[in-house]
Short mmCIF file of C-alpha atoms in Angstrom, two decimals:
data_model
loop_
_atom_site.label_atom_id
_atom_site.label_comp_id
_atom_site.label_asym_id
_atom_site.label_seq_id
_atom_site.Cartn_x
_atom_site.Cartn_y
_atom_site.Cartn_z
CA UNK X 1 0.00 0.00 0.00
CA UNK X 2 2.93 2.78 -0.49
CA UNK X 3 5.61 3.22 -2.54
CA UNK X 4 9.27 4.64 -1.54
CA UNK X 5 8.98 5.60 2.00
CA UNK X 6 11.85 4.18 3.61
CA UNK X 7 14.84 2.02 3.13
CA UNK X 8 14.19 -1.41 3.82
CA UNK X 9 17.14 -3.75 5.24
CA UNK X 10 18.60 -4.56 1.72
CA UNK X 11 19.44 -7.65 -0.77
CA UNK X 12 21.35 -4.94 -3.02
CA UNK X 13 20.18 -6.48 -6.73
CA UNK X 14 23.06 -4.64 -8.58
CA UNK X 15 24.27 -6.66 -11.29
CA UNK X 16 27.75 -5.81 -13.36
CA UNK X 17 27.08 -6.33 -16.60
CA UNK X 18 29.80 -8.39 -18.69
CA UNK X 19 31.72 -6.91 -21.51
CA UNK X 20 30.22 -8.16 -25.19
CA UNK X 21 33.17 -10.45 -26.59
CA UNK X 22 34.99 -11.50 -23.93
CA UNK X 23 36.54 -9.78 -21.44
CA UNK X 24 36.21 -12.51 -18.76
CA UNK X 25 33.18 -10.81 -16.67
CA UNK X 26 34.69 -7.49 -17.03
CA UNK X 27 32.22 -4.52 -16.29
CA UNK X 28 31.25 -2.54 -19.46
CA UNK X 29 32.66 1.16 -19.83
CA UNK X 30 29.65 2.20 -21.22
CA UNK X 31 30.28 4.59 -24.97
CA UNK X 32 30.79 8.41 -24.02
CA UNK X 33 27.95 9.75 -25.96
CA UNK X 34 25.15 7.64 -24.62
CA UNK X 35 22.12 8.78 -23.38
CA UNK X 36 19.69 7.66 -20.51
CA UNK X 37 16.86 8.67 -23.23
CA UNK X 38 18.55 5.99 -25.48
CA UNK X 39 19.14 3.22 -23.31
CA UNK X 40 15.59 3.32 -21.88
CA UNK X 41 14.70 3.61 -25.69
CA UNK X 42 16.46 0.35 -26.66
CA UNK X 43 14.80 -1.36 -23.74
CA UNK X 44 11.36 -0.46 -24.67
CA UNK X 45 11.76 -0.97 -28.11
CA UNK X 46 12.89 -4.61 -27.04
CA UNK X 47 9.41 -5.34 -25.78
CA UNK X 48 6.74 -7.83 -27.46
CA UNK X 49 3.61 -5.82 -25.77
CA UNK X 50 4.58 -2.00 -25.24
CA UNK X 51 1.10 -0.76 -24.67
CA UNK X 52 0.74 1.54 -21.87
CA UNK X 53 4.03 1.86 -21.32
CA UNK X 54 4.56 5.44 -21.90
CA UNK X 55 7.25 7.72 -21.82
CA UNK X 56 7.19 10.37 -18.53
CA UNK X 57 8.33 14.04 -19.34
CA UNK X 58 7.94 17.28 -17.84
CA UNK X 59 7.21 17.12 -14.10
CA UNK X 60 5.92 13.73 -14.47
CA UNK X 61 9.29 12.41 -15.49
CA UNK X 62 11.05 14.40 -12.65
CA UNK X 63 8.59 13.87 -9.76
CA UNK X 64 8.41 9.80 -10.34
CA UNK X 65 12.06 9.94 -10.35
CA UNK X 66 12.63 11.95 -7.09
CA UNK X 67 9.06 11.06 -4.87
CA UNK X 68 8.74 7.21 -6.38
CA UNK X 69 12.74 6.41 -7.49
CA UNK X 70 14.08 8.52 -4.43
CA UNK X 71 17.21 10.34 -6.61
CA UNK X 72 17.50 14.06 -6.98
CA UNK X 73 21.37 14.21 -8.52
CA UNK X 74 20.93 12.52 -11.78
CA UNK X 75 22.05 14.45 -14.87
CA UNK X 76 19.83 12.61 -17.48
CA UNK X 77 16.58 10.37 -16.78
CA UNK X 78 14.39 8.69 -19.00
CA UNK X 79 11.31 6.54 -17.98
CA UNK X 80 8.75 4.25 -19.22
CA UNK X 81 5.78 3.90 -16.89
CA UNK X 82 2.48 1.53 -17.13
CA UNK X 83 0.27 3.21 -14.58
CA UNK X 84 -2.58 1.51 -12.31
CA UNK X 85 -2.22 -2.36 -11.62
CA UNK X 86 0.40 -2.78 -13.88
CA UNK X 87 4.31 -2.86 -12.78
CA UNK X 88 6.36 -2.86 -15.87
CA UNK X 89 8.81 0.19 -15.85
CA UNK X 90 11.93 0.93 -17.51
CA UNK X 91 13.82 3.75 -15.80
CA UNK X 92 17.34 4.77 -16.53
CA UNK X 93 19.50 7.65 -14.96
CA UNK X 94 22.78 9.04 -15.85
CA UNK X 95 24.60 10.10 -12.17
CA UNK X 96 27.67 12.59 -11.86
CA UNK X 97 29.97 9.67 -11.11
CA UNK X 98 30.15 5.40 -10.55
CA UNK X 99 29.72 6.16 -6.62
CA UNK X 100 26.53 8.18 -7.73
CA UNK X 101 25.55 5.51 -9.62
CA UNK X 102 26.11 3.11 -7.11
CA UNK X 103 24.28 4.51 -4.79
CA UNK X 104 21.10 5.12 -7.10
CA UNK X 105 20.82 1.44 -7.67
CA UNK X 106 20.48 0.53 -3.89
CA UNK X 107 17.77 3.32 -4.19
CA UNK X 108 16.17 1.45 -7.08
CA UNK X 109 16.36 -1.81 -5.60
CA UNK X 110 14.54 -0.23 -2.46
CA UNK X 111 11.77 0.91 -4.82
CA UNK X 112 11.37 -2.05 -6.14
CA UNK X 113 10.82 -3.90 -3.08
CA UNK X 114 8.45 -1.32 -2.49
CA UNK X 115 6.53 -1.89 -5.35
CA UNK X 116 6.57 -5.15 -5.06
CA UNK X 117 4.89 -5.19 -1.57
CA UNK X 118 2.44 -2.73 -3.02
CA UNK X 119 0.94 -5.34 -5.41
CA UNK X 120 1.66 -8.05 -3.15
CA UNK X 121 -1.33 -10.12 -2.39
CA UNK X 122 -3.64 -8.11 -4.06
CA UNK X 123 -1.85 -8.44 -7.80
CA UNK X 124 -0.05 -11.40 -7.33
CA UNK X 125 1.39 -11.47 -10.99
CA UNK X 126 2.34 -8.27 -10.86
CA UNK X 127 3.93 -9.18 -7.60
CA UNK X 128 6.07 -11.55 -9.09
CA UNK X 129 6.71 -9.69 -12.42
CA UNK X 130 8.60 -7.15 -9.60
CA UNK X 131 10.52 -10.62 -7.56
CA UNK X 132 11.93 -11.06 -11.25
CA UNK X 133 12.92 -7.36 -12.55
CA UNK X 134 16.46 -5.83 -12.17
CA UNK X 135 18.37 -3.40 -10.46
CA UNK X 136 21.40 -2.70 -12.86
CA UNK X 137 24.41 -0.40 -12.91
CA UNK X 138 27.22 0.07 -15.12
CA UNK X 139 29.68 2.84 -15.22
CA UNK X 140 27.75 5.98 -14.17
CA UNK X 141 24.48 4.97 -15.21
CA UNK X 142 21.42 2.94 -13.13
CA UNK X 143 18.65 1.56 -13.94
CA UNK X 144 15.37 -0.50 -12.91
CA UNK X 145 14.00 -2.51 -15.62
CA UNK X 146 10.42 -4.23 -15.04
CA UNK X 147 9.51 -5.65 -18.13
CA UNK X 148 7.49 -8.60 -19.67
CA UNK X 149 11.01 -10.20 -22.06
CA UNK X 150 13.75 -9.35 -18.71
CA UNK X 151 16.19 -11.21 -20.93
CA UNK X 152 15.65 -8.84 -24.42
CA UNK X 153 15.17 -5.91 -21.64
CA UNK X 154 18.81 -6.67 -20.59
CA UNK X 155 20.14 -7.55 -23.74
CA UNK X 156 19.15 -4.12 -25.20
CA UNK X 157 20.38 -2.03 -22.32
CA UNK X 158 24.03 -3.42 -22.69
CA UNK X 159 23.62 -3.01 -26.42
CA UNK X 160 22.66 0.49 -25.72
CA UNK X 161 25.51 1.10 -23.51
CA UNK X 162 28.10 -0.02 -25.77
CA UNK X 163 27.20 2.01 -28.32
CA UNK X 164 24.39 0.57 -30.59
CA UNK X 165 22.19 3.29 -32.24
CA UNK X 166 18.39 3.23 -31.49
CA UNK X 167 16.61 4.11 -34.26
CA UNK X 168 13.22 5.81 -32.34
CA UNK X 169 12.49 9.14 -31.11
CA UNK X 170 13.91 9.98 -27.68
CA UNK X 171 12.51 11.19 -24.40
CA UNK X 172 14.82 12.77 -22.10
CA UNK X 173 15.00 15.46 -19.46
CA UNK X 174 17.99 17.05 -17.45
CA UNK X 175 16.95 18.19 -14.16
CA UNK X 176 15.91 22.15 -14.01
CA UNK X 177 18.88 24.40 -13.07
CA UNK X 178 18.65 25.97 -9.33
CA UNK X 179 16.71 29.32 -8.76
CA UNK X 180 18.29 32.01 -9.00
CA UNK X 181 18.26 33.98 -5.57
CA UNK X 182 16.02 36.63 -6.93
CA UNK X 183 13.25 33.72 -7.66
CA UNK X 184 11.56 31.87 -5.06
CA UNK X 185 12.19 27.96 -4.79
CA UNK X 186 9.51 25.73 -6.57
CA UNK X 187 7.72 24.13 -3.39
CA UNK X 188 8.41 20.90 -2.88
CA UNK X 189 6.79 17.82 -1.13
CA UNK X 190 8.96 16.39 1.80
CA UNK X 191 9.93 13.12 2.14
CA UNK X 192 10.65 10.73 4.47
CA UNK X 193 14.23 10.45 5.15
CA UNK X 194 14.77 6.76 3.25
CA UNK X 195 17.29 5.55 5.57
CA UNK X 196 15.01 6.00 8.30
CA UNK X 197 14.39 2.53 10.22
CA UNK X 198 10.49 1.51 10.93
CA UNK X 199 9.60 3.15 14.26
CA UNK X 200 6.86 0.50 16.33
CA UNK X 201 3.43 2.46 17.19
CA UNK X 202 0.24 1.08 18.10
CA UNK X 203 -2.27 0.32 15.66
CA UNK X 204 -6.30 0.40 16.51
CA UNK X 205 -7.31 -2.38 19.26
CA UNK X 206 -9.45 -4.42 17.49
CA UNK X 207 -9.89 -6.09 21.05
CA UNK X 208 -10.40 -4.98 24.40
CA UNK X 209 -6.69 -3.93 25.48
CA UNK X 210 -4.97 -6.35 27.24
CA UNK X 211 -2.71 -9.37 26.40
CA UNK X 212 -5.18 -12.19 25.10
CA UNK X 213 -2.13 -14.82 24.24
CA UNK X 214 0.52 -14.29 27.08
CA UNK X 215 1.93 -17.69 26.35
CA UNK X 216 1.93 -17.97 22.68
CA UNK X 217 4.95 -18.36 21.12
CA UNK X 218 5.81 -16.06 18.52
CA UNK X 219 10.11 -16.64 18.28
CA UNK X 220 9.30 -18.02 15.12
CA UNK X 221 7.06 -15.47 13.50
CA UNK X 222 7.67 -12.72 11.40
CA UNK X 223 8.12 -9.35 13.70
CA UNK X 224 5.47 -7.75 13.60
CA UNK X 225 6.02 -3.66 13.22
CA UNK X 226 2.87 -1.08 11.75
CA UNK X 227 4.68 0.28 8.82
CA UNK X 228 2.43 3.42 9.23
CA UNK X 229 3.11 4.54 5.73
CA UNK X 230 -0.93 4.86 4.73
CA UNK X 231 -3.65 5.76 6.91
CA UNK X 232 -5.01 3.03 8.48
CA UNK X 233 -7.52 4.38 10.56
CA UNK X 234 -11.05 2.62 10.99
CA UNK X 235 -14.00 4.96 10.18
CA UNK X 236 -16.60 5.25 13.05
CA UNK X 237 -20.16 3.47 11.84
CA UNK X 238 -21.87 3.81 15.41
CA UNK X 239 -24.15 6.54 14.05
CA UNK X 240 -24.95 4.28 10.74
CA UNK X 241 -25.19 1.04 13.24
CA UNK X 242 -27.99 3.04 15.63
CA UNK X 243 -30.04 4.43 12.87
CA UNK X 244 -29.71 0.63 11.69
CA UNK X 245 -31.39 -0.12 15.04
CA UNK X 246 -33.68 2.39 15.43
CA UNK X 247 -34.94 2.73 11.63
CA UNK X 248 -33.81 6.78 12.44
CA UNK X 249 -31.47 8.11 9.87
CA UNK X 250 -32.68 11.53 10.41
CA UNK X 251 -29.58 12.63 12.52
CA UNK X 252 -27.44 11.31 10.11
CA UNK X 253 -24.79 13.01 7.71
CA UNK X 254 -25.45 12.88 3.63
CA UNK X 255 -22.76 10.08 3.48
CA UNK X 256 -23.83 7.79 6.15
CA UNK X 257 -27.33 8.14 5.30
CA UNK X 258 -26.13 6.87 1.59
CA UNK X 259 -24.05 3.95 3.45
CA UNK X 260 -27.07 3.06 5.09
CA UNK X 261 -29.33 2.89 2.12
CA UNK X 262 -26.56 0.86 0.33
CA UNK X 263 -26.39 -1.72 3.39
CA UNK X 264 -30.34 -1.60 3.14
CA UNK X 265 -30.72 -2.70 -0.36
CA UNK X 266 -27.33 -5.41 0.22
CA UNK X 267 -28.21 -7.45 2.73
CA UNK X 268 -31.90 -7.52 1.80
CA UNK X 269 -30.47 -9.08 -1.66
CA UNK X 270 -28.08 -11.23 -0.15
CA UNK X 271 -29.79 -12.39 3.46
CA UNK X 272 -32.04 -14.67 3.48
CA UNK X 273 -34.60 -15.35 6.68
CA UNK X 274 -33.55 -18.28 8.90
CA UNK X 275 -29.63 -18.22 7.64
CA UNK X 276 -26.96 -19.42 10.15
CA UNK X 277 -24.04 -17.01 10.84
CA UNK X 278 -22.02 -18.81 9.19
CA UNK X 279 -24.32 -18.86 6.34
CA UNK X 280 -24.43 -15.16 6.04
CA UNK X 281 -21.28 -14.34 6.66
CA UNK X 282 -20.49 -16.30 3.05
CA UNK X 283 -23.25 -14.74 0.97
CA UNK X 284 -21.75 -11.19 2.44
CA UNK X 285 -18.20 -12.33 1.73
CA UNK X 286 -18.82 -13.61 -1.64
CA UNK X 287 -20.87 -10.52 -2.33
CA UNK X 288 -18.19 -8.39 -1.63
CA UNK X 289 -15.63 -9.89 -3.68
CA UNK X 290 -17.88 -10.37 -6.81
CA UNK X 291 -19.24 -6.48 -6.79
CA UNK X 292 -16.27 -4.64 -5.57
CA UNK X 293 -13.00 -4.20 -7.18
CA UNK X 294 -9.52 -2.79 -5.98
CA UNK X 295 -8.68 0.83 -6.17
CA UNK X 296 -6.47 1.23 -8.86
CA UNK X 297 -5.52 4.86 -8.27
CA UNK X 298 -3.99 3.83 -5.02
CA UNK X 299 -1.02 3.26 -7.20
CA UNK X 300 -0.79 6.35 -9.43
CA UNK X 301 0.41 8.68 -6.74
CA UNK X 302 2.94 8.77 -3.58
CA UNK X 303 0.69 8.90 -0.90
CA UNK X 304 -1.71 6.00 -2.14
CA UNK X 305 -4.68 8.30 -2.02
CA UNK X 306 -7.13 6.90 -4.08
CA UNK X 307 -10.85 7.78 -5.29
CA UNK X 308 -13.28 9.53 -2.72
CA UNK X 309 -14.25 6.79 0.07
CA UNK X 310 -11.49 4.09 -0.78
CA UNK X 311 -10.87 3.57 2.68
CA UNK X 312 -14.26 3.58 4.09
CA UNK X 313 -17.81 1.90 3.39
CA UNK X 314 -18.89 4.62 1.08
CA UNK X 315 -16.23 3.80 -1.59
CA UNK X 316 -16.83 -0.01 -1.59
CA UNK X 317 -20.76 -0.55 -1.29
CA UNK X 318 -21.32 2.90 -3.46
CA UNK X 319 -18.89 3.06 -5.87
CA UNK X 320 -17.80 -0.60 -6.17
CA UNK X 321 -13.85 0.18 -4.91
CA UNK X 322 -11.75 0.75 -2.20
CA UNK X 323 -8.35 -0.36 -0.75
CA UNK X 324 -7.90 -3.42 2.13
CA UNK X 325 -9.52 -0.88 4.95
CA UNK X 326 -12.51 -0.38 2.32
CA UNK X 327 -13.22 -3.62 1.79
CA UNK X 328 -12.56 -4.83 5.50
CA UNK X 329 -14.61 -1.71 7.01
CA UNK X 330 -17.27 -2.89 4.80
CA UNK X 331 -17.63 -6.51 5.48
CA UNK X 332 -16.92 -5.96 9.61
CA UNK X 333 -20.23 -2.64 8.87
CA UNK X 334 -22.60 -5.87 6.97
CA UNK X 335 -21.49 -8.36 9.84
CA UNK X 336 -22.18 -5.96 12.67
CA UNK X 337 -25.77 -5.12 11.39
CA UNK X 338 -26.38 -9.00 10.41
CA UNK X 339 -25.66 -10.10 14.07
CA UNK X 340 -22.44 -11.96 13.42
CA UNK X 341 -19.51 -10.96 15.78
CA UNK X 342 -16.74 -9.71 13.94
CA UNK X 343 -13.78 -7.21 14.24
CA UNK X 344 -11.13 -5.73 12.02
CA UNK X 345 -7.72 -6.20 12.37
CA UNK X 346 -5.08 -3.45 11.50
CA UNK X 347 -1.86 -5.30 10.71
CA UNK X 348 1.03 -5.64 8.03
CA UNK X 349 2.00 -8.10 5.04
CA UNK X 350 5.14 -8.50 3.13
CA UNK X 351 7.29 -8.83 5.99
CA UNK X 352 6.22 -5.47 8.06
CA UNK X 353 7.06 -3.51 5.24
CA UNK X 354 2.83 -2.92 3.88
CA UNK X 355 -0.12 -2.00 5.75
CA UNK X 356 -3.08 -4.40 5.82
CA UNK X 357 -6.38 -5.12 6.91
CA UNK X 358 -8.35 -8.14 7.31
CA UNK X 359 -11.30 -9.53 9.76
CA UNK X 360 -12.40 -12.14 12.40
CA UNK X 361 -15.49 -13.85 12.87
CA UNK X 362 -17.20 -15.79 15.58
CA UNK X 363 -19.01 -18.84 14.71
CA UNK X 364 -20.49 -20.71 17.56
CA UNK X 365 -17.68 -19.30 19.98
CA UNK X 366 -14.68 -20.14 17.80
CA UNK X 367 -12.83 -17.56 15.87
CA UNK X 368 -11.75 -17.59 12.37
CA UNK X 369 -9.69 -15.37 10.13
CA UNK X 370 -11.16 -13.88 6.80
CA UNK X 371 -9.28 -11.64 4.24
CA UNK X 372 -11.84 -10.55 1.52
CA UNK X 373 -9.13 -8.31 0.00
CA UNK X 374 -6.93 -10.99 -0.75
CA UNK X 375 -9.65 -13.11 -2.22
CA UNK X 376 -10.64 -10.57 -5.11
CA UNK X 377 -7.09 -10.39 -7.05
CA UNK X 378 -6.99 -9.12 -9.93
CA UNK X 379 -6.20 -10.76 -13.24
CA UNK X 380 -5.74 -14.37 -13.97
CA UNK X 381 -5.08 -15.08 -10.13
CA UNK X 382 -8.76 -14.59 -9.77
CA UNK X 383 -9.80 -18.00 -10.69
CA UNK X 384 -9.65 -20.36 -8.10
CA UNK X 385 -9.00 -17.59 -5.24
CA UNK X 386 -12.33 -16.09 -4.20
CA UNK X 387 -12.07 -18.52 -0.96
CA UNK X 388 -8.70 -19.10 -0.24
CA UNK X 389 -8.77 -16.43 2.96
CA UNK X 390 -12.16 -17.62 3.84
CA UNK X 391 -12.20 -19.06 7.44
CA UNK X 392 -8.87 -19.54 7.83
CA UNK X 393 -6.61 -20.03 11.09
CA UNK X 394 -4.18 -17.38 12.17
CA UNK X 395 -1.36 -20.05 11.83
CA UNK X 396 -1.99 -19.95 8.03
CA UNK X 397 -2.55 -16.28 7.93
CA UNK X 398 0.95 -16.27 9.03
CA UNK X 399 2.16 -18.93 6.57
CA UNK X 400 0.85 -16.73 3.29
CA UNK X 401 2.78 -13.33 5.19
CA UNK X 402 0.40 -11.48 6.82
CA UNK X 403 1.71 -9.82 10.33
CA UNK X 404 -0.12 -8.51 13.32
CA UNK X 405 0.07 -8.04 17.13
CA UNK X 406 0.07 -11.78 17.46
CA UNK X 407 -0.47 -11.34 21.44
CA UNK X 408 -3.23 -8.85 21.77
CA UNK X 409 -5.58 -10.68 18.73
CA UNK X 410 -7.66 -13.19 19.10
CA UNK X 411 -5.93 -16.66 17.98
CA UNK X 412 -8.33 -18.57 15.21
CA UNK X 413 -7.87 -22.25 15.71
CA UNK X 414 -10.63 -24.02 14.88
CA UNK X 415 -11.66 -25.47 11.19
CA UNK X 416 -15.02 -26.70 11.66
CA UNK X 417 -16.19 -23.44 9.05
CA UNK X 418 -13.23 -23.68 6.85
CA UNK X 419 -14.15 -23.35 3.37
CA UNK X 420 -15.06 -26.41 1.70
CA UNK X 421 -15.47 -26.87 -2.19
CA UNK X 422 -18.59 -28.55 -3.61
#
């Protein structure tokens, strides 16, 4: 759920590329009148499917490669950007020297763990497209390449380096020259400081406070800490849950009273009289996933803002969208007005390093773990997933990287509503 917001612990993906000819593995001294514009050129022109991937320029071009990319001292960039839930990139900067360059590739490579752990779990194949791109460097030039061909993506770029023309019009930009002191600065947006470690702070109780597990063992789990890096706080429905109660939606605001409505018209579609708990939580899970659809947008800008409501009810039961809190708020809003005890859990996947959200049920005093978000992917990985988080322990929640306050949560054990196939 972010992008570049802090420097994770790195596996520095830097790889030397070897001299064409020979040379035995020696590093390529890349031709003196290449261009970042041209490399990135060769690289897309190496592509079997370039749609979408379009060239950045202009502020686009410099603000992906100092907010997303995380460099500011490059003399020449070029990029090729897909945009929504698609990864593929091709991004090449020339630096003032090899130590520049260096350094811009552990930059890279922290990007691209951070993309990767945006699409994790919700894009799985974009996921792995990311686990198989590369963080390259040669002379004084970096680059990230996520493409669909990584070994005609890498062939090209050395080509390019050594000195092969590319026969295609170029995109390129040099960054803007300082201000002179008569001019005022251009503002800028301020960034977290990369190498800045993960600081722990408490996320929302979804339980009473308290230590619910004192003896559970977690030396063997993934540490839990709340990256923090999108807003992950749970919207208040009290108001919407009372007028639910009292048929009053008179003291209501225009929003709620909408939510309301929405829930209304849902669970009389979906709820049937005499279901089991169990029975209803399904038909709303499996509601859910078929009408709503991840936010997209969440991935076009820095601060993973997406579309109005994408974090709340509103976005997901109105407009059919919404991030992991919009489609846990809204499941843990139909379960609280169906009768079926449920809370939301504010936690973490991809090892601590993305926010998430999930819930908890209670079926005939037993809890069980359910992760609606991660059961509507996108893509192929849709078939055969919609149940796959449905019911689940918190042992296996743990196995498929999700990460929470293991002690203060309630522990799901039992199986007896695990999904079952027909």
């Amino acid at each position: 759920m972010k992008r570049l917001r802090k420097l994770l612990p790195m596996l520095m993906l830097c790889l030397i590329l070897a001299a064409c000819g020979g040379g035995g593995g020696a590093e390529i001294t890349p031709a003196a009148d290449v261009t970042a514009a041209q490399a990135a050129q060769a690289v897309w022109n190496s592509q079997p499917d370039r749609e979408g991937l379009e060239a950045l320029e202009g502020d686009g071009l410099s603000g992906h490669l100092a907010d997303f990319c995380g460099l500011e001292d490059w003399e020449e960039g070029a990029v090729y950007a897909a945009s929504g839930v698609d990864a593929r990139e091709i991004t090449v900067v020339l630096l003032p020297d090899e130590d520049a360059a260096q350094a811009a590739g552990e930059r890279l490579e922290a990007y691209r763990q951070s993309r990767q752990g945006d699409f994790f779990g919700y894009a799985p194949e974009e996921a792995e497209r990311l686990d198989k791109a590369a963080v390259l460097t040669a002379g004084r030039f970096a680059a990230l390449l996520v493409c669909e061909d990584m070994d005609a993506a890498r062939s090209a770029f050395e080509a390019a380096l050594a000195g092969e023309p590319v026969f295609a019009p170029v995109h390129t930009q040099t960054p803007d020259p300082a201000p002179s002191p008569s001019e005022p600065p251009e503002p800028t947006r301020t960034l977290p400081e990369p190498a800045s470690p993960p600081s722990p702070s408490p996320d929302p109780e979804p339980t009473p406070a308290g230590v619910l597990n004192p003896d559970l063992d977690v030396s063997g789990f993934v540490p839990y800490v709340q990256p923090n890096a999108s807003v992950m706080e749970l919207y208040d429905t009290s108001a919407i849950q009372r007028a639910w109660e009292s048929g009053d939606d008179s003291g209501l605001s225009d929003k709620d009273r909408e939510i309301l409505e929405r829930c209304r018209e849902v669970l009389g579609e979906v709820l049937t009289e005499g279901m089991s708990a169990y029975e209803m939580e399904l038909a709303v899970h499996d509601w859910l996933v078929e009408w709503g659809s991840y936010d997209r947008t969440v991935y076009d800008n820095l601060n993973h803002s997406g579309r109005t409501g994408y974090r709340d009810p509103w976005g997901m039961l109105v407009g059919g969208y919404g991030n992991c809190l919009g489609y846990s708020s809204t499941f843990q809003l139909l379960m609280d007005l169906s009768g079926v005890e449920c809370i939301t859990v504010v936690g973490a996947a991809f090892g601590s390093r993305e926010d998430h959200a999930w819930n908890m049920v209670k079926l005939d005093g037993e809890w069980y773990c359910v992760d609606v978000t991660w059961d509507d992917p996108t893509g192929a990985a849709r078939n055969g997933r919609h149940h796959r988080y449905f019911n689940v322990t918190s042992a296996y929640l743990r196995e498929t990287d999700h990460q929470w306050d293991y002690r203060n949560v309630p522990e799901a054990t039992a199986a007896a509503y695990a999904w079952k196939a027909d």
